Amino acid sequence: MTEHEIVEFTGRVAELAELAAWRDGAARLSALWLHGPGGQGKTRLGRRFAAGSAKAGWRVEASWGATGQRGDLLVVVDYADRVPHTDLVALFDRHTGARHRTRILLLARSTSPWSALRHELAGRDATAADLSLPALADSVADRARVFALARDAFAKALGVTDADVITPPADLDHPDFGLALSLHMAALVAVDAHLRQVTPPTRPADLSTYLLDREEAHWVRLLQRPDFRTVPHAMRRAVFAACLIGARPYAEATRAFAYLSDPQTVLIDHSYCYPAADPSHVLQPLLPDRLAEDFLALTLRAQQWAESDLAALLSRPADGAAPIGVERAITFLAAASAPGRHPDVATHLEALLQNDPRLAVDAGGAALVALTHLSPVTLVAVDITFPVRDPNLDVGMFAVLDAVVTTLPDAIDDATRAALLMRLATRAWAAGVTERLVPLCREAVALTRALPGIDPVELAMKLSNASELLADIHTAEAVEMAEEARRLLTAVAAEDSEAAALLISPLLVLGNAARNARDHERALGLFTQAVEQAQRTDENDLPGYGLAGALTGLGQTLMVAGRYADALPVLQRAVAALDGPRSRHPMAFESERSAIHALLAGCLQRLGQGSESERHSREALATTGRLAELNPAAHADRHARALLVDAARQADIGDFRAAEELARRAVDIARGRHPVLAQCLVGLAGFLHQAGQWEQVWPLLDEASELAIRLGADHTLADMLSDELDDHLTRLEQAGRTADVAIVRRRVVELTRSMIAHHTGTPDLLARRLDQFGVTLIALDKFTEATTVLREAVTIREHGDPEPLARTSGLLGTALYFDGAPGEEVLDLLTRAVADHPGRHELGPDRGMLVGALLVLLPALVQNDRHTAAAELGEQWVDLLADTARADPRLADQHVLFLAGLSMALVLAGQVASAATRADQALAAATGVGDDAARAAALHAFAMSRVVSGQDVEQALAANSESIDLFTRPGDLVAAHQIRASLLEMADQKRM
C-alpha cells in the first residue's frame, strides 16, 4: 500500500510542521528518530516529508530514490531499528563535518537502539531529537474520515461505483484502529467484501486473516492455468518461507527448500504470484512487513507443518554454518512476537533459540537488539554463546545482557549482581556506550565491597576491571581503583597465583597513567613489573592479552622517552605474545594487534627502517579500517590514530602532500570524537608547519585548543598542542604579527589553565605562559590587561624561587608604570626584580628582560624625585649594559637609552660633569644604531647636559633640532622644545 500510494496522503499537519522546523534549524548535522508501531504511517510520512523537502531545495537520499546533487541534504532511513548500529554510526561519520546542513531522518518501530545512537551523535557535535508518531486519527469521527478516504480510493481502483453504501467497522474505537495501516486494511477489506457480496470481518485482528484468505483464493484460481501446478497448501508453505527468510538468489532458495518434494516448481509458481524486485531473486515476501509478520503468526498458530518448516528452514547445514536468511527470520519473528502483537510467536522463537542459541548470534547485532523482550531464560541461553568481543555484535550483546540485568529478581545475591554488572560494563565499553560505564562500575565495586567476608582478591578483580574500563574517561578515579587493587593483590600475590596474574591489569592502568603524566621513570618501572609478572604466569591464566599488553605499554613508554632502539625488540615481542590470546579468541584482540603494529611503524621510522615501517603501518591501517567500518563507535579513534602514524612516516621521507592527505582523512574520521579529533588536528597542523604552510595552521590549533580545554586534555595531548602552538608563535613573531601573537598567547594560557584544573604539577608552566602573554600585551600597549595577567603570575610565584618571581615582578612593574599606576608599587616591584633577576648572571632572554626592567626603573625613580637613587642605579648597571650591547648588538639601542636616562638622572642629581660624560657616551653609542627613538634620547640628553653646564651651546642646539625631528611622542617633544628655549636664551646671552 505504501509503495503504490493508492490512498491519498492525509493529515499529519502538525508532524510535518515539526519535521520542517527540525530540518530548517541551524545545526550542521542533526538526526531525528521518528518512531511508532508498525502500520502507524511512518514510511508514508517520511515519503511526504522527503518530497516536500525536495521542493524546498533540499537534496534527498532515501531507499526509494534520490533527488538533487548539491546543497543541504536530507537522508531518510526506513526500518532504522533493523539497521546494524555500526552501519548507522558509519552513516553519521560520512556526514560529520560536511559543509552543508545534513538531516538524517530515522524511521523505526522501537526506540531501543536510539539511546546508543544519540550518544554517538553527541560525540560528533550533532543534535539529536526523537518524535513519537501519534495515531493518525484519535477519535472515532477522525477514524471514520480516514476510512472513507481510503474506501473511496480502493473503490475507484477496483471499479466499485457505490462506495458510499460501504460503512466502516462498528468498533472503530478499538485501539488497533489508531494505526493508519489498520484503517486502510479495513477499507480495502470492506470494498472487496462489498464487491464479492460477503460480510466483512469487524475485528482488527481478523483483517489480516481476510486478506490472506483472499491470497489463498487467488492461488486456487491460478490452478486453472495449465502452467501453474502448485497447490495452495504448498504455496502457503512457500509464502511462509518467503516471509521468513526473504527474497534470495535462486540457488540459495533451492537449498533452503530442500525439505520440499518439488522445490523448483514451487519457486517458479511463487515467483509468478510474487515477482521479486531483483529478477535474479525468488521468494519475494508479502508486503507490507506487518502483513508478513501477521502471516507468520497466523500460520504458526493454525498449521501443524509450520513448526517443522520453521525448524527446517533454520536448521544448520552439515558444516555448522548459519542457516540461509537467518538475519531476517529472527528479526521478523522478534517483531511478530513484540509486546502487543502475537505473544504465541515468542513461544516458537524461544524454543528455537533455546535449542540453538547461536542462531541469535548468526542473525547479527540488530537482531539481538530486537530480541530483548524475550524471557530472561532465553536471553541467558543466548548470552552464553557470545564471543568475548566481536565488532559486529558488540552493540547487540550489550543490549541482550542489559535486558537480562534489568529483569534480575530482587532476591538475587549481591555477589552475582555485582558480577553481572561488571560484565555489562565490559559489554558497554566494547559497544561504545560510554555513558553507562561509570555508574555500572561504581555499583559493581560498591556491591562487592559491601559483601560480608569479602575475599580481597575478588574485590581487587572488580577494582582492576573497573579501572581498565574507566581509564580513558575518568582517569583519576581509575587510578585510585588501580592503586587499591594493586595493594590488595600485592599483599597475597606471593601465595596466590590467581592474585599474581590479576596484578598485571592494575599495573598497566597505573603505567599508562604515569606515562600520560610524563612520569616516564615510574611508568617504565610499572610496565617492567607487569612484564616480569606476566612471564612468571601461565599463559592460560593471564587476564586479557596479558604479556602482550605489558610489553606494549613498556614499548610505548620507551618510545615516548626517546629510547627507540630499546623499544623495538620489546614491541616485536608484543606481536609474538599476542598469538596465544588470538588463537583462543580470534576476533577479540584485533584492536590491540593494530595498536602494536602502529607503534612498530612509528618506532621503525625513527630508526631509519622505512620499508619495515611501511609494512607495519599498512597492517595497522588495514585492521583499524576494517574494525572502524564494523563498529565506528569503538574503533574509529584507533583508525584515525593509525592514519596519523602513516602520515608521520610520509612526512619523515619528505612527502608532505601525502602526509597532509592522510592527516586530513584522520581529521574527517575523528570529527565529533573529541579527544582523538584534537590529536588529529594537532597532527595535521604539524605536517602543514613542516610543509611551510603555516598560514593554514591557526584555525586547526584553535579548534584543537578549544577541545583540549573543554575536555581537560592529558599531558600527552597538551604537550603536543603546546609544541605546535610554540612553533606557530615563533613564525608569527618572526613575521612581526604581534596582534596575532597575542591571540595565540591567550589561547595558550587558557590551555595551561585547563591543565591545572585537571592535572597537577603545572602552576609554574602557567606562570611562564602568563609572563609571555604579558610581554605581548605590553608590546601592544595593552597595559591594563597586561597588569591583570602578570599579577596572576606573581601570585603563583610569590612563595617560590626568587629568580622567576623577579622576572615576573619586572614585567608587572613595567606594565604598571606605563599604565600610570602609583609610583611606590612600581618602584618596589622593579627594585626587587632587579635585585634578584636571573638576567644578572648570563646573556640570553633573561638579560633582555633585566635590561627592560632597568630602563623602566631608572625613569620611574626620576619621576618620583629620587634623583640620586636613579643616578646610583644607573652607575651600578651601566657597565653591564655596555657588555650586553657588545655581546648582542640587538640590544645596542637599549644601551643608548640607558646612557641617556642616566645622563638625565645625573643632571637632576646635580652631577653635571658626569651627566655630560654619559651624554657624550650615549651620543657616541647611538652612531650606527638604527633606532630613531634611541638616537633622539641621546641627542636630547646631550642638549640637556649642555643647558646645565652652559657649554657647547651651538652643538647642543643642533642636537636639539635633530631630536625634535626624531621624537614622536608629545611629551618628548614638549621637553625638547623647553630645552630649545633654554639653549636659545643661552645663545643670545653669549652673543651679547
PDB file of N, CA, C and O in Angstrom, residues 505-517 519 522-524 526-527 553 557:
ATOM      1  N   SER A 505      46.876  -6.286  35.444  1.00  0.00           N
ATOM      2  CA  SER A 505      45.941  -5.265  34.939  1.00  0.00           C
ATOM      3  C   SER A 505      46.092  -3.922  35.641  1.00  0.00           C
ATOM      4  O   SER A 505      46.216  -2.883  34.977  1.00  0.00           O
ATOM      5  N   PRO A 506      46.058  -3.852  36.990  1.00  0.00           N
ATOM      6  CA  PRO A 506      46.244  -2.529  37.611  1.00  0.00           C
ATOM      7  C   PRO A 506      47.611  -1.936  37.323  1.00  0.00           C
ATOM      8  O   PRO A 506      47.747  -0.706  37.231  1.00  0.00           O
ATOM      9  N   LEU A 507      48.637  -2.786  37.165  1.00  0.00           N
ATOM     10  CA  LEU A 507      49.950  -2.248  36.819  1.00  0.00           C
ATOM     11  C   LEU A 507      49.903  -1.548  35.462  1.00  0.00           C
ATOM     12  O   LEU A 507      50.523  -0.493  35.271  1.00  0.00           O
ATOM     13  N   LEU A 508      49.158  -2.117  34.517  1.00  0.00           N
ATOM     14  CA  LEU A 508      49.048  -1.497  33.196  1.00  0.00           C
ATOM     15  C   LEU A 508      48.297  -0.176  33.271  1.00  0.00           C
ATOM     16  O   LEU A 508      48.678   0.812  32.626  1.00  0.00           O
ATOM     17  N   VAL A 509      47.214  -0.131  34.034  1.00  0.00           N
ATOM     18  CA  VAL A 509      46.458   1.116  34.178  1.00  0.00           C
ATOM     19  C   VAL A 509      47.342   2.196  34.795  1.00  0.00           C
ATOM     20  O   VAL A 509      47.387   3.345  34.318  1.00  0.00           O
ATOM     21  N   LEU A 510      48.070   1.833  35.859  1.00  0.00           N
ATOM     22  CA  LEU A 510      48.927   2.810  36.531  1.00  0.00           C
ATOM     23  C   LEU A 510      50.094   3.219  35.636  1.00  0.00           C
ATOM     24  O   LEU A 510      50.496   4.391  35.630  1.00  0.00           O
ATOM     25  N   GLY A 511      50.623   2.275  34.866  1.00  0.00           N
ATOM     26  CA  GLY A 511      51.709   2.610  33.954  1.00  0.00           C
ATOM     27  C   GLY A 511      51.265   3.591  32.884  1.00  0.00           C
ATOM     28  O   GLY A 511      51.968   4.558  32.576  1.00  0.00           O
ATOM     29  N   ASN A 512      50.098   3.354  32.317  1.00  0.00           N
ATOM     30  CA  ASN A 512      49.579   4.281  31.296  1.00  0.00           C
ATOM     31  C   ASN A 512      49.338   5.669  31.889  1.00  0.00           C
ATOM     32  O   ASN A 512      49.622   6.683  31.253  1.00  0.00           O
ATOM     33  N   ALA A 513      48.793   5.702  33.110  1.00  0.00           N
ATOM     34  CA  ALA A 513      48.534   6.996  33.753  1.00  0.00           C
ATOM     35  C   ALA A 513      49.843   7.740  34.012  1.00  0.00           C
ATOM     36  O   ALA A 513      49.935   8.957  33.812  1.00  0.00           O
ATOM     37  N   ALA A 514      50.863   7.006  34.462  1.00  0.00           N
ATOM     38  CA  ALA A 514      52.157   7.651  34.717  1.00  0.00           C
ATOM     39  C   ALA A 514      52.775   8.180  33.426  1.00  0.00           C
ATOM     40  O   ALA A 514      53.338   9.280  33.396  1.00  0.00           O
ATOM     41  N   ARG A 515      52.674   7.388  32.354  1.00  0.00           N
ATOM     42  CA  ARG A 515      53.220   7.855  31.072  1.00  0.00           C
ATOM     43  C   ARG A 515      52.494   9.102  30.601  1.00  0.00           C
ATOM     44  O   ARG A 515      53.118  10.067  30.141  1.00  0.00           O
ATOM     45  N   ASN A 516      51.167   9.119  30.718  1.00  0.00           N
ATOM     46  CA  ASN A 516      50.406  10.291  30.286  1.00  0.00           C
ATOM     47  C   ASN A 516      50.706  11.509  31.141  1.00  0.00           C
ATOM     48  O   ASN A 516      50.540  12.638  30.684  1.00  0.00           O
ATOM     49  N   ALA A 517      51.142  11.272  32.392  1.00  0.00           N
ATOM     50  CA  ALA A 517      51.524  12.382  33.276  1.00  0.00           C
ATOM     51  C   ALA A 517      52.993  12.756  33.121  1.00  0.00           C
ATOM     52  O   ALA A 517      53.517  13.540  33.896  1.00  0.00           O
ATOM     53  N   ASP A 519      55.574  11.051  33.752  1.00  0.00           N
ATOM     54  CA  ASP A 519      56.467  10.440  34.728  1.00  0.00           C
ATOM     55  C   ASP A 519      57.002   9.143  34.118  1.00  0.00           C
ATOM     56  O   ASP A 519      56.591   8.029  34.466  1.00  0.00           O
ATOM     57  N   ARG A 522      58.635   6.297  36.415  1.00  0.00           N
ATOM     58  CA  ARG A 522      57.674   5.463  37.151  1.00  0.00           C
ATOM     59  C   ARG A 522      56.927   4.539  36.192  1.00  0.00           C
ATOM     60  O   ARG A 522      56.691   3.363  36.491  1.00  0.00           O
ATOM     61  N   ALA A 523      56.544   5.067  35.021  1.00  0.00           N
ATOM     62  CA  ALA A 523      55.827   4.244  34.046  1.00  0.00           C
ATOM     63  C   ALA A 523      56.674   3.047  33.618  1.00  0.00           C
ATOM     64  O   ALA A 523      56.179   1.909  33.548  1.00  0.00           O
ATOM     65  N   LEU A 524      57.967   3.276  33.364  1.00  0.00           N
ATOM     66  CA  LEU A 524      58.841   2.174  32.968  1.00  0.00           C
ATOM     67  C   LEU A 524      58.929   1.126  34.066  1.00  0.00           C
ATOM     68  O   LEU A 524      58.925  -0.084  33.793  1.00  0.00           O
ATOM     69  N   LEU A 526      56.635   0.421  36.353  1.00  0.00           N
ATOM     70  CA  LEU A 526      55.366  -0.297  36.441  1.00  0.00           C
ATOM     71  C   LEU A 526      55.203  -1.298  35.299  1.00  0.00           C
ATOM     72  O   LEU A 526      54.790  -2.452  35.515  1.00  0.00           O
ATOM     73  N   PHE A 527      55.535  -0.881  34.088  1.00  0.00           N
ATOM     74  CA  PHE A 527      55.408  -1.794  32.949  1.00  0.00           C
ATOM     75  C   PHE A 527      56.418  -2.938  33.042  1.00  0.00           C
ATOM     76  O   PHE A 527      56.107  -4.085  32.674  1.00  0.00           O
ATOM     77  N   GLY A 553      52.746  -1.674  26.577  1.00  0.00           N
ATOM     78  CA  GLY A 553      52.891  -0.497  27.432  1.00  0.00           C
ATOM     79  C   GLY A 553      54.341  -0.122  27.647  1.00  0.00           C
ATOM     80  O   GLY A 553      54.713   1.063  27.596  1.00  0.00           O
ATOM     81  N   THR A 557      56.149   3.349  26.190  1.00  0.00           N
ATOM     82  CA  THR A 557      56.789   4.274  27.125  1.00  0.00           C
ATOM     83  C   THR A 557      58.243   4.515  26.739  1.00  0.00           C
ATOM     84  O   THR A 557      58.747   5.649  26.827  1.00  0.00           O
TER      85      THR A 557
END
